[in-house]
Amino acid sequence: MAMLSRLASRSSHLGRTLLLPRSLCCSTGGRHFASSAGDEGPTFTVETSVPFVGHRCEPPSREVETTAKELMGFFRDMSLMRRMEIAADALYKAKLIRGFCHLYDGQEAVAVGMEAAITRKDAIITAYRDHCIFLSRGGNLVETFAELMGRRAGCSNGKGGSMHFYKKEGGFFGGHGIVGAQVPLGCGLAFAQKYLREETVTFAMYGDGAANQGQLFEALNISALWDLPAILICENNHYGMGTAEWRAAKSPAYYKRGDYVPGLKVDGMDAFAVKQACKFAKEHALKNGPIILEMDTYRYHGHSMSDPGSTYRTRDEISNVRQERDPIERVRKLILLHDLASVAELKDIEKEIRKEVDNAIAEAKESPLPDPSELFTDIFVKGCGTEVYGVERKENKILI
Amino acid sequence: MLGLMRRVSMSGSIPTSMLRQSLQRILPGLAILERGYSTLGKEMTVREALNSALDEEMSADPKVFLMGEEVGEYQGAYKITKGLLEKYGPERVLDTPITEAGFTGIGVGAAYYGLRPVVEFMTFNFSMQAIDHIINSAAKMNYMSAGNISVPIVFRGPNGAAAGVSSQHSQCYGAWYAHVPGLKVLSPYSSEDARGLLKAAIRDPDPVVFLENEILYGQSFPISDEVLDSSFCLPIGKAKIEREGKDVTITAFSKMVGYALQAAEVLSKEGISAEVINLRSLRPLDRAAINASVRKTTRLVTVEEGFPQHGIGAEICASVVEESFEYLDAPVERIAGADVPMPYAANLERLAVPQVDNIVNAVKRACFRSVPVAAAA
C-alpha cells in the first residue's frame, strides 16, 4: 500500500547537524517539563528529517534551533509519556481502568514539540487521546492514574475518566469524547483570546478520522472570516479507528483540506519539526488567522484498548515505524551524537522514569473511590435549591 | 395594541375586544410586586423587554457578546437584537453564517475560556443541528471536569409553534432540553418574565436554554418601575402564581400561560376558581410550588403546546402523584399539542395545538362538571 512504501523509503532521519564544541553532559535530575529558567547548555541547530510542505504558504526552514537542555528535556518528557501509556495498558488489562482508554504512544513528539513552541497562556484542546497532552500542560502522574482508575485524587475527581482530563489554569481544555466537537470548541477558545486581545493562540487537535467532520469546516470558515488565532492540528496517524485514511477521505492531504486556509505538512515523529511548525503557525495565526498543520504520526496501540490494532494493519508496518521513525529513538541518537549523555546515562534516566511511574501508580491506588455524595456535585456552578434525584426517588433526593 | 392582540388570538375564536378586556382584568393580578405597579401604566412588549435586557447586560459586562444569524446588520430576524450592533459594534454583535453546529461550538468554546456568549437560534428547530454542543459540550462539562471548566452561556430563540410554518418549524423543545442534567431551561411569558429571566440567564454561570415564543414577541404587558430597573432579575427555578384560585391548578409556560388565564376567566363565570401557575423555569422545575398548589386545590391540569408523550406535563403529573397523591380528588389531566407533526392547513393546525376551550374542558372534567362523551366506536 502507498502507506507502507512511504515508510520504507525513510532514510536516516538525523540529517545534517551542525556541531558546536563538545558539551558536558547535562544533568537533568528533577522536575520534568521544567520551564527554561537556568542554564540551557550549549545551543545548536538540528535539521528536520524532511522538509516541510506548504499549502498557500511559504514553509519555514528545516533548520531548528535548540539547546542541550531542550533536547534532554524532549528525551525525558517523551520517555515519561511512553512509560505512562504502557503502564496504563497494563492497568487496563488488570481491569483497574474501565471503559475507554485511548493511548498515545508513538505520537509523543507532537505533544512535546508543540509545548516547546508555546506558553501556558496559549490554549490546547484535543479529543480523547489526551493523557500525554495533559501531562505536557502541567498535569502530574498521580492525578492522571487516579483519574484513569476513577479515584478521588483524579484530576476530574474520578468523574471524567480517560477522555475527560482538563486543566484550565494550564491552558488545557480537554479531553472530549465526541469526534470532531473539539474543533469548533477550539475555534471558540481562539475567538475568546482575540476578543480579550491576549495575543495568544489555540491549538485545536484532531485526527485523520475527525478531519472529515462537517463541523470542522463550519468552524474553519468562521475562523477564516473572523481572523481567529486558531491553529488546527491534524494528528494523522493514518487510521480513523479501524479505517485507513484512504478508505475514509477522498483527499487525505489533510493540510490542504482547508482550501483557502493555509496548511503545512509536518513529520509528526520529529519533535523538532513539530516545534518549528508550531512556532511558525503561532506567528502566522496571530497575524493572518487560521492555519492547518498536518502531523504525519503513528500510534503503536490500536485505536483504544478494545482494539488490538492488528486487524487493519500489519505487524510489519508497526515494527517498521518503531525501527525507522520512533520519536524517542530519534532524540536518543541526537543526544548521543552531540555527546550530551552516554548510553548508560540515558538508561538511568529511563530507569528513574519507570520508578517514578510505578510510584505514582502506587500512590494513585491508595486514593479511594469518590464519596457517594459526589454523585450530585458539580452539576451546576450555582444551584437553585431544587431537588436532584437518585435512582430511588423516594429515598434518594438532595437539594442543590 | 389591538393589532398585536389580533396576532395573539391565533385561534381567531376570541374577539380582540374580549381579549383586551380579559387581559386588563388579569393584568392587576400579574403585577404582584413589592412596590405595586406604577400608576403611570407603563407597558412594554416582550420584544422590547428582551432587547432591553440584552442591552443592559451587555453594558454591564464587557464579556457578554451576541452571536447568531442576522442578529447584527439585519437587526435580528425578529428584531430582538435591534440597535445592538450599532451600540456595541461588530466585535460584540456577530452575524454568523448559517452553520449552527460550527457557531454553537465556537460559542461554547468561548464560554470555556470565560466569555459570556448569548447564542441565538433563529428558531429552536435549528438547535437540533447544534444539539451535541448544547448537551455534550456545554451541559455536562462542569460535572465531567469536576468544576474545572464552567460554561456561562445562554442559548436563546423562539420555540414552539408559530403560525402556518408547518412541521419542521413548529416543534417545542422544552421537554428535550429540560430532560438534561446540567442545563437550566427557562421559558418566559410576560415582559416582566422576559426581562427578569433573560438577565438572570446571562448572569448565571451555567448553560441556560432560553425558550421564547414568536407570537408573544409583539404582545404588550404592563411593567413596573422595579422591573424596568437595570438590576432587576428573577430567580431561576421559581414559578409564579399568575392567578390565585382554589378549585383547580393549571400549570403552563410561555404562550399557554395566556391561554390558561383566558380559560380561568371563562371558568370563573361558571363558578370554578382556577389557580394558574406560570412555570417560568422548566429545569429546575418548581415542584414545591406546583405541589403546594395542588394540595390546596386537589385537582391538576397541565398545559403545554408541545408533543404530549414524555412531555413537561408528564413530569408534572408524575411529581404530583409521587408527592401529593392523597390530596388529589381527580385524575390528573394533560392538555398538549396533538401527537402529530404540525400540519399546514389552518383547520388542521388549529386542531394540532391547544385552544382555550380545550383547557376549559379539561378543567371541567377534573371537576367532574362535564357530561361524559360517548365512547368512540
Coordinates of C-alpha atoms in Angstrom, one line a residue, chain A:
Chain A
M1 CA 0.0 0.0 0.0
A2 CA 1.1 3.6 -0.5
M3 CA 1.4 4.0 3.2
L4 CA 3.9 1.1 3.6
S5 CA 6.1 2.2 0.8
R6 CA 6.2 5.7 2.2
L7 CA 7.5 4.3 5.5
A8 CA 10.1 2.0 3.8
S9 CA 11.7 4.8 1.9
R10 CA 12.6 6.7 5.1
S11 CA 16.3 7.2 5.1
S12 CA 18.3 8.3 8.1
H13 CA 16.3 10.8 9.9
L14 CA 19.2 12.6 11.6
G15 CA 20.2 14.6 8.6
R16 CA 23.0 17.0 8.9
T17 CA 23.6 18.6 12.2
L18 CA 26.0 21.4 12.9
L19 CA 28.3 20.5 15.7
L20 CA 29.4 23.1 18.2
P21 CA 32.1 22.5 20.8
R22 CA 31.6 19.2 22.6
S23 CA 29.5 19.9 25.7
L24 CA 29.4 18.3 29.1
C25 CA 26.6 16.1 29.9
C26 CA 23.6 18.0 31.2
S27 CA 22.3 16.6 34.3
T28 CA 18.5 16.7 34.2
G29 CA 17.5 15.3 37.5
G30 CA 14.5 17.0 39.0
R31 CA 11.1 18.0 37.6
H32 CA 10.0 17.1 34.1
F33 CA 8.7 19.8 31.9
A34 CA 10.7 22.3 33.8
S35 CA 10.5 25.8 32.4
S36 CA 13.5 27.2 30.7
A37 CA 14.9 29.1 33.6
G38 CA 18.5 28.4 34.4
D39 CA 21.4 27.1 32.3
E40 CA 20.2 25.9 28.9
G41 CA 23.5 24.4 28.0
P42 CA 25.1 24.8 24.5
T43 CA 22.9 25.8 21.6
F44 CA 23.0 24.1 18.3
T45 CA 20.9 23.6 15.2
V46 CA 19.2 20.5 14.1
E47 CA 17.8 19.7 10.7
T48 CA 14.4 18.2 10.4
S49 CA 14.0 14.8 8.9
V50 CA 12.2 16.0 5.8
P51 CA 11.4 19.5 4.5
F52 CA 8.0 21.0 5.3
V53 CA 5.4 21.1 2.5
G54 CA 3.3 24.2 2.4
H55 CA -0.2 24.8 1.1
R56 CA -0.8 28.5 0.3
C57 CA 2.2 29.5 2.5
E58 CA 6.0 29.6 2.4
P59 CA 7.1 26.8 4.6
P60 CA 9.6 27.5 7.4
S61 CA 13.2 26.5 7.4
R62 CA 14.3 22.9 8.1
E63 CA 17.0 24.3 10.5
V64 CA 15.8 24.3 14.0
E65 CA 17.5 26.0 16.9
T66 CA 17.7 24.0 20.1
T67 CA 19.6 23.7 23.3
A68 CA 21.1 20.8 25.2
K69 CA 18.6 21.3 27.9
E70 CA 15.7 21.2 25.5
L71 CA 17.0 18.1 23.8
M72 CA 17.4 16.3 27.1
G73 CA 14.0 17.6 28.1
F74 CA 12.5 16.1 25.0
F75 CA 14.0 12.7 25.8
R76 CA 12.8 12.7 29.3
D77 CA 9.4 14.1 28.6
M78 CA 8.7 11.6 25.7
S79 CA 10.1 8.7 27.7
L80 CA 7.8 9.6 30.6
M81 CA 4.8 9.8 28.3
R82 CA 5.8 6.5 26.7
R83 CA 6.2 4.8 30.1
M84 CA 2.9 6.2 31.3
E85 CA 0.9 4.9 28.4
I86 CA 2.5 1.5 28.6
A87 CA 1.7 1.4 32.3
A88 CA -1.9 2.4 31.5
D89 CA -2.1 -0.6 29.1
A90 CA -1.2 -2.9 32.0
L91 CA -3.7 -1.3 34.3
Y92 CA -6.4 -1.6 31.8
K93 CA -5.7 -5.3 31.3
A94 CA -5.7 -5.7 35.1
K95 CA -9.2 -4.1 34.9
L96 CA -8.2 -1.2 37.1
I97 CA -9.0 1.1 34.2
R98 CA -12.5 0.7 32.8
G99 CA -14.4 1.8 29.8
F100 CA -12.4 3.6 27.1
C101 CA -8.6 4.1 27.1
H102 CA -7.0 5.6 24.0
L103 CA -3.2 5.5 24.2
Y104 CA -0.8 8.0 22.6
D105 CA 2.4 6.0 22.5
G106 CA 4.2 6.8 19.2
Q107 CA 2.7 10.2 19.0
E108 CA 4.7 11.8 21.8
A109 CA 6.7 14.1 19.5
V110 CA 3.6 16.1 18.7
A111 CA 2.9 16.8 22.4
V112 CA 6.5 17.8 23.3
G113 CA 7.3 19.7 20.1
M114 CA 4.1 21.8 20.4
E115 CA 4.7 22.6 24.1
A116 CA 8.3 23.7 23.3
A117 CA 7.0 26.3 20.8
I118 CA 4.3 27.9 23.0
T119 CA 3.4 29.2 26.5
R120 CA 0.9 28.0 29.1
K121 CA -1.2 31.1 28.1
D122 CA -1.7 29.5 24.7
A123 CA -4.6 27.0 24.7
I124 CA -4.7 23.4 23.6
I125 CA -7.8 21.3 23.1
T126 CA -7.9 17.8 21.9
A127 CA -10.2 14.8 21.7
Y128 CA -9.9 11.6 23.8
R129 CA -6.3 10.6 23.2
D130 CA -5.4 13.2 25.8
H131 CA -3.3 11.7 28.6
C132 CA 0.1 12.9 27.3
I133 CA -1.1 16.4 26.3
F134 CA -2.5 16.7 29.9
L135 CA 0.9 15.9 31.2
S136 CA 2.7 18.4 28.9
R137 CA 0.3 21.1 30.1
G138 CA 1.3 20.7 33.7
G139 CA -0.7 17.6 34.8
N140 CA 1.0 15.2 37.1
L141 CA 1.3 11.4 37.1
V142 CA -0.7 10.8 40.3
E143 CA -3.8 12.7 39.2
T144 CA -3.6 11.1 35.8
F145 CA -3.5 7.5 37.0
A146 CA -6.0 8.3 39.7
E147 CA -8.4 9.7 37.2
L148 CA -7.9 6.6 34.9
M149 CA -8.8 4.4 37.8
G150 CA -11.8 6.6 38.8
R151 CA -10.3 7.7 42.2
R152 CA -10.9 10.8 44.3
A153 CA -7.4 12.1 43.6
G154 CA -8.0 12.1 39.9
C155 CA -7.8 15.4 38.0
S156 CA -11.6 15.3 37.5
N157 CA -12.2 13.8 40.9
G158 CA -12.8 10.4 39.2
K159 CA -15.9 11.7 37.5
G160 CA -14.5 12.1 34.0
G161 CA -12.3 9.2 33.2
S162 CA -9.7 8.7 30.4
M163 CA -11.4 11.0 27.9
H164 CA -12.1 13.9 30.3
F165 CA -8.9 15.4 31.6
Y166 CA -8.9 19.2 32.0
K167 CA -6.5 21.9 33.3
K168 CA -7.9 25.3 32.5
E169 CA -5.1 27.0 34.6
G170 CA -2.6 25.3 32.3
G171 CA -4.3 26.2 29.1
F172 CA -5.6 22.7 28.6
F173 CA -9.3 22.5 27.7
G174 CA -9.7 18.8 27.4
G175 CA -10.5 15.9 26.9
H176 CA -13.6 15.4 24.6
G177 CA -15.4 12.2 23.7
I178 CA -17.3 13.3 20.6
V179 CA -15.2 13.1 17.5
G180 CA -14.8 16.5 15.9
A181 CA -16.6 18.5 18.5
Q182 CA -13.3 19.8 19.9
V183 CA -12.5 21.7 16.7
P184 CA -15.3 24.3 16.9
L185 CA -14.7 24.5 20.6
G186 CA -11.1 25.2 19.9
C187 CA -12.0 28.0 17.4
G188 CA -14.2 29.4 20.2
L189 CA -11.2 29.5 22.5
A190 CA -9.3 31.4 19.8
F191 CA -12.3 33.7 19.5
A192 CA -12.1 34.5 23.2
Q193 CA -8.3 35.1 23.0
K194 CA -8.8 37.6 20.2
Y195 CA -11.8 39.2 22.0
L196 CA -9.7 39.7 25.1
R197 CA -6.7 40.9 23.0
E198 CA -4.4 38.4 24.6
E199 CA -2.0 37.8 21.7
T200 CA -2.2 34.1 22.4
V201 CA -3.3 31.2 20.1
T202 CA -5.3 28.0 20.4
F203 CA -4.2 24.6 19.1
A204 CA -7.2 22.5 18.2
M205 CA -6.1 18.9 17.7
Y206 CA -8.0 16.2 15.9
G207 CA -7.2 13.0 14.0
D208 CA -7.5 11.9 10.4
G209 CA -10.8 10.4 11.3
A210 CA -12.2 13.7 12.6
A211 CA -10.8 15.6 9.6
N212 CA -13.9 14.7 7.5
Q213 CA -16.4 16.2 10.1
G214 CA -18.6 18.9 8.7
Q215 CA -18.4 21.0 11.9
L216 CA -14.7 21.3 11.3
F217 CA -15.3 23.1 8.0
E218 CA -18.0 25.2 9.6
A219 CA -15.7 26.4 12.3
L220 CA -12.8 26.9 9.9
N221 CA -15.0 29.0 7.7
I222 CA -15.9 31.2 10.6
S223 CA -12.3 31.3 11.9
A224 CA -11.1 32.5 8.5
L225 CA -13.8 35.1 8.1
W226 CA -13.2 36.5 11.6
D227 CA -9.4 36.0 11.5
L228 CA -9.3 33.9 14.6
P229 CA -5.9 32.8 16.0
A230 CA -6.8 29.1 15.6
I231 CA -4.3 26.5 14.6
L232 CA -5.8 23.2 13.6
I233 CA -3.5 20.3 14.2
C234 CA -4.4 17.2 12.4
E235 CA -2.6 14.3 14.1
N236 CA -2.7 12.0 11.1
N237 CA -1.9 8.5 12.4
H238 CA -3.4 7.2 9.2
Y239 CA -6.2 5.2 10.8
G240 CA -9.6 6.6 12.0
M241 CA -10.4 3.8 14.4
G242 CA -10.1 0.7 12.2
T243 CA -10.5 2.5 8.9
A244 CA -7.4 3.5 6.9
E245 CA -7.3 7.1 5.7
W246 CA -7.5 6.2 2.0
R247 CA -10.9 4.5 2.8
A248 CA -12.3 7.4 4.7
A249 CA -11.1 10.5 2.9
K250 CA -11.3 11.3 -0.8
S251 CA -8.4 13.6 -0.2
P252 CA -6.1 12.5 2.6
A253 CA -3.9 15.6 2.1
Y254 CA -5.3 17.0 5.3
Y255 CA -3.0 20.0 5.3
K256 CA -4.7 21.1 2.0
R257 CA -8.3 20.4 3.1
G258 CA -8.7 23.9 4.4
D259 CA -8.8 25.1 0.8
Y260 CA -8.5 28.9 1.3
V261 CA -6.8 28.3 4.7
P262 CA -3.0 27.8 4.5
G263 CA -1.5 24.5 5.7
L264 CA 1.7 22.7 6.4
K265 CA 2.7 19.1 6.3
V266 CA 5.0 18.1 9.1
D267 CA 6.8 15.0 10.1
G268 CA 5.0 14.4 13.4
M269 CA 7.6 11.8 14.6
D270 CA 10.2 14.6 14.7
A271 CA 9.9 16.7 17.8
F272 CA 11.9 19.5 16.2
A273 CA 9.8 19.6 13.1
V274 CA 6.8 19.9 15.3
K275 CA 8.3 22.6 17.3
Q276 CA 9.3 24.6 14.3
A277 CA 6.0 24.2 12.7
C278 CA 4.1 25.3 15.8
K279 CA 6.3 28.3 16.2
F280 CA 5.6 29.2 12.6
A281 CA 1.9 28.6 13.0
K282 CA 1.6 30.7 16.1
E283 CA 3.3 33.7 14.3
H284 CA 1.0 33.1 11.3
A285 CA -2.2 32.8 13.3
L286 CA -1.6 36.0 15.3
K287 CA -1.2 37.9 12.1
N288 CA -3.3 36.1 9.5
G289 CA -5.8 33.9 11.1
P290 CA -6.2 30.1 10.9
I291 CA -3.7 27.6 9.6
I292 CA -3.7 23.8 9.5
L293 CA -0.8 21.7 10.5
E294 CA -0.9 18.1 9.4
M295 CA 1.3 16.0 11.7
D296 CA 2.3 12.8 10.0
T297 CA 2.4 10.5 13.0
Y298 CA 1.7 6.9 14.2
R299 CA 0.1 5.2 17.1
Y300 CA 1.6 1.9 18.2
H301 CA -1.5 0.8 20.1
G302 CA -4.9 0.2 18.4
H303 CA -7.5 2.9 18.5
S304 CA -8.3 2.1 22.1
M305 CA -7.7 -0.8 24.4
S306 CA -10.6 -2.7 22.9
D307 CA -8.9 -2.6 19.5
P308 CA -5.9 -4.9 19.0
G309 CA -4.8 -2.6 16.2
S310 CA -3.7 -5.5 14.0
T311 CA -6.7 -6.5 12.0
Y312 CA -6.4 -3.4 9.7
R313 CA -2.7 -3.0 9.6
T314 CA 0.3 -5.5 9.6
R315 CA 2.6 -6.1 12.4
D316 CA 5.4 -5.4 10.0
E317 CA 4.1 -1.9 9.4
I318 CA 4.0 -1.3 13.1
S319 CA 7.5 -2.6 13.8
N320 CA 8.9 -0.7 10.8
V321 CA 7.7 2.5 12.2
R322 CA 9.2 1.6 15.6
Q323 CA 12.5 1.0 13.9
E324 CA 12.7 3.8 11.4
R325 CA 10.7 6.7 12.9
D326 CA 10.3 6.3 16.6
P327 CA 10.4 9.8 18.1
I328 CA 12.3 8.8 21.3
E329 CA 14.9 6.9 19.4
R330 CA 15.5 9.9 17.1
V331 CA 16.2 12.1 20.1
R332 CA 18.3 9.5 21.7
K333 CA 20.5 9.3 18.6
L334 CA 20.8 13.1 18.6
I335 CA 21.8 13.2 22.3
L336 CA 24.5 10.5 21.7
L337 CA 25.7 12.3 18.6
H338 CA 26.1 15.5 20.5
D339 CA 27.6 13.8 23.5
L340 CA 25.1 15.2 25.9
A341 CA 24.8 11.9 27.7
S342 CA 26.1 8.4 27.4
V343 CA 24.1 5.3 26.6
A344 CA 24.2 4.3 30.3
E345 CA 23.1 7.7 31.5
L346 CA 20.1 7.6 29.2
K347 CA 19.3 4.1 30.5
D348 CA 19.5 5.5 34.0
I349 CA 17.0 8.2 33.1
E350 CA 14.7 5.6 31.8
K351 CA 15.0 3.6 35.0
E352 CA 14.3 6.7 37.0
I353 CA 11.2 7.3 34.9
R354 CA 10.0 3.8 35.4
K355 CA 10.3 4.1 39.1
E356 CA 8.5 7.5 39.1
V357 CA 5.6 6.0 37.2
D358 CA 5.5 2.9 39.4
N359 CA 5.4 5.2 42.5
A360 CA 2.7 7.3 41.0
I361 CA 0.6 4.3 40.3
A362 CA 1.1 3.0 43.8
E363 CA 0.1 6.4 45.2
A364 CA -2.9 6.6 42.9
K365 CA -4.1 3.2 44.0
E366 CA -4.2 4.4 47.6
S367 CA -6.7 7.0 46.7
P368 CA -10.3 5.9 47.4
L369 CA -13.2 6.0 45.0
P370 CA -15.2 9.2 45.3
D371 CA -17.7 9.6 48.1
P372 CA -21.2 8.7 47.1
S373 CA -22.2 12.3 47.7
E374 CA -20.1 13.3 44.7
L375 CA -22.8 11.8 42.5
F376 CA -24.6 15.1 43.0
T377 CA -21.8 17.6 43.0
D378 CA -20.7 20.0 40.2
I379 CA -23.9 19.6 38.2
F380 CA -24.2 23.3 38.4
V381 CA -21.8 26.0 39.5
K382 CA -24.7 27.8 41.1
G383 CA -27.5 25.6 42.4
C384 CA -31.1 26.9 42.8
G385 CA -32.0 25.0 45.9
T386 CA -34.1 22.5 44.0
E387 CA -34.2 18.7 44.0
V388 CA -31.9 16.2 42.3
Y389 CA -33.0 12.6 42.5
G390 CA -31.0 9.4 42.8
V391 CA -32.4 6.2 41.3
E392 CA -34.9 5.6 44.1
R393 CA -36.6 9.0 44.1
K394 CA -38.4 8.5 47.4
E395 CA -35.2 7.5 49.2
N396 CA -32.5 9.5 47.4
K397 CA -33.1 13.1 46.9
I398 CA -31.0 16.1 47.7
L399 CA -31.3 19.9 47.2
I400 CA -28.6 21.6 45.1

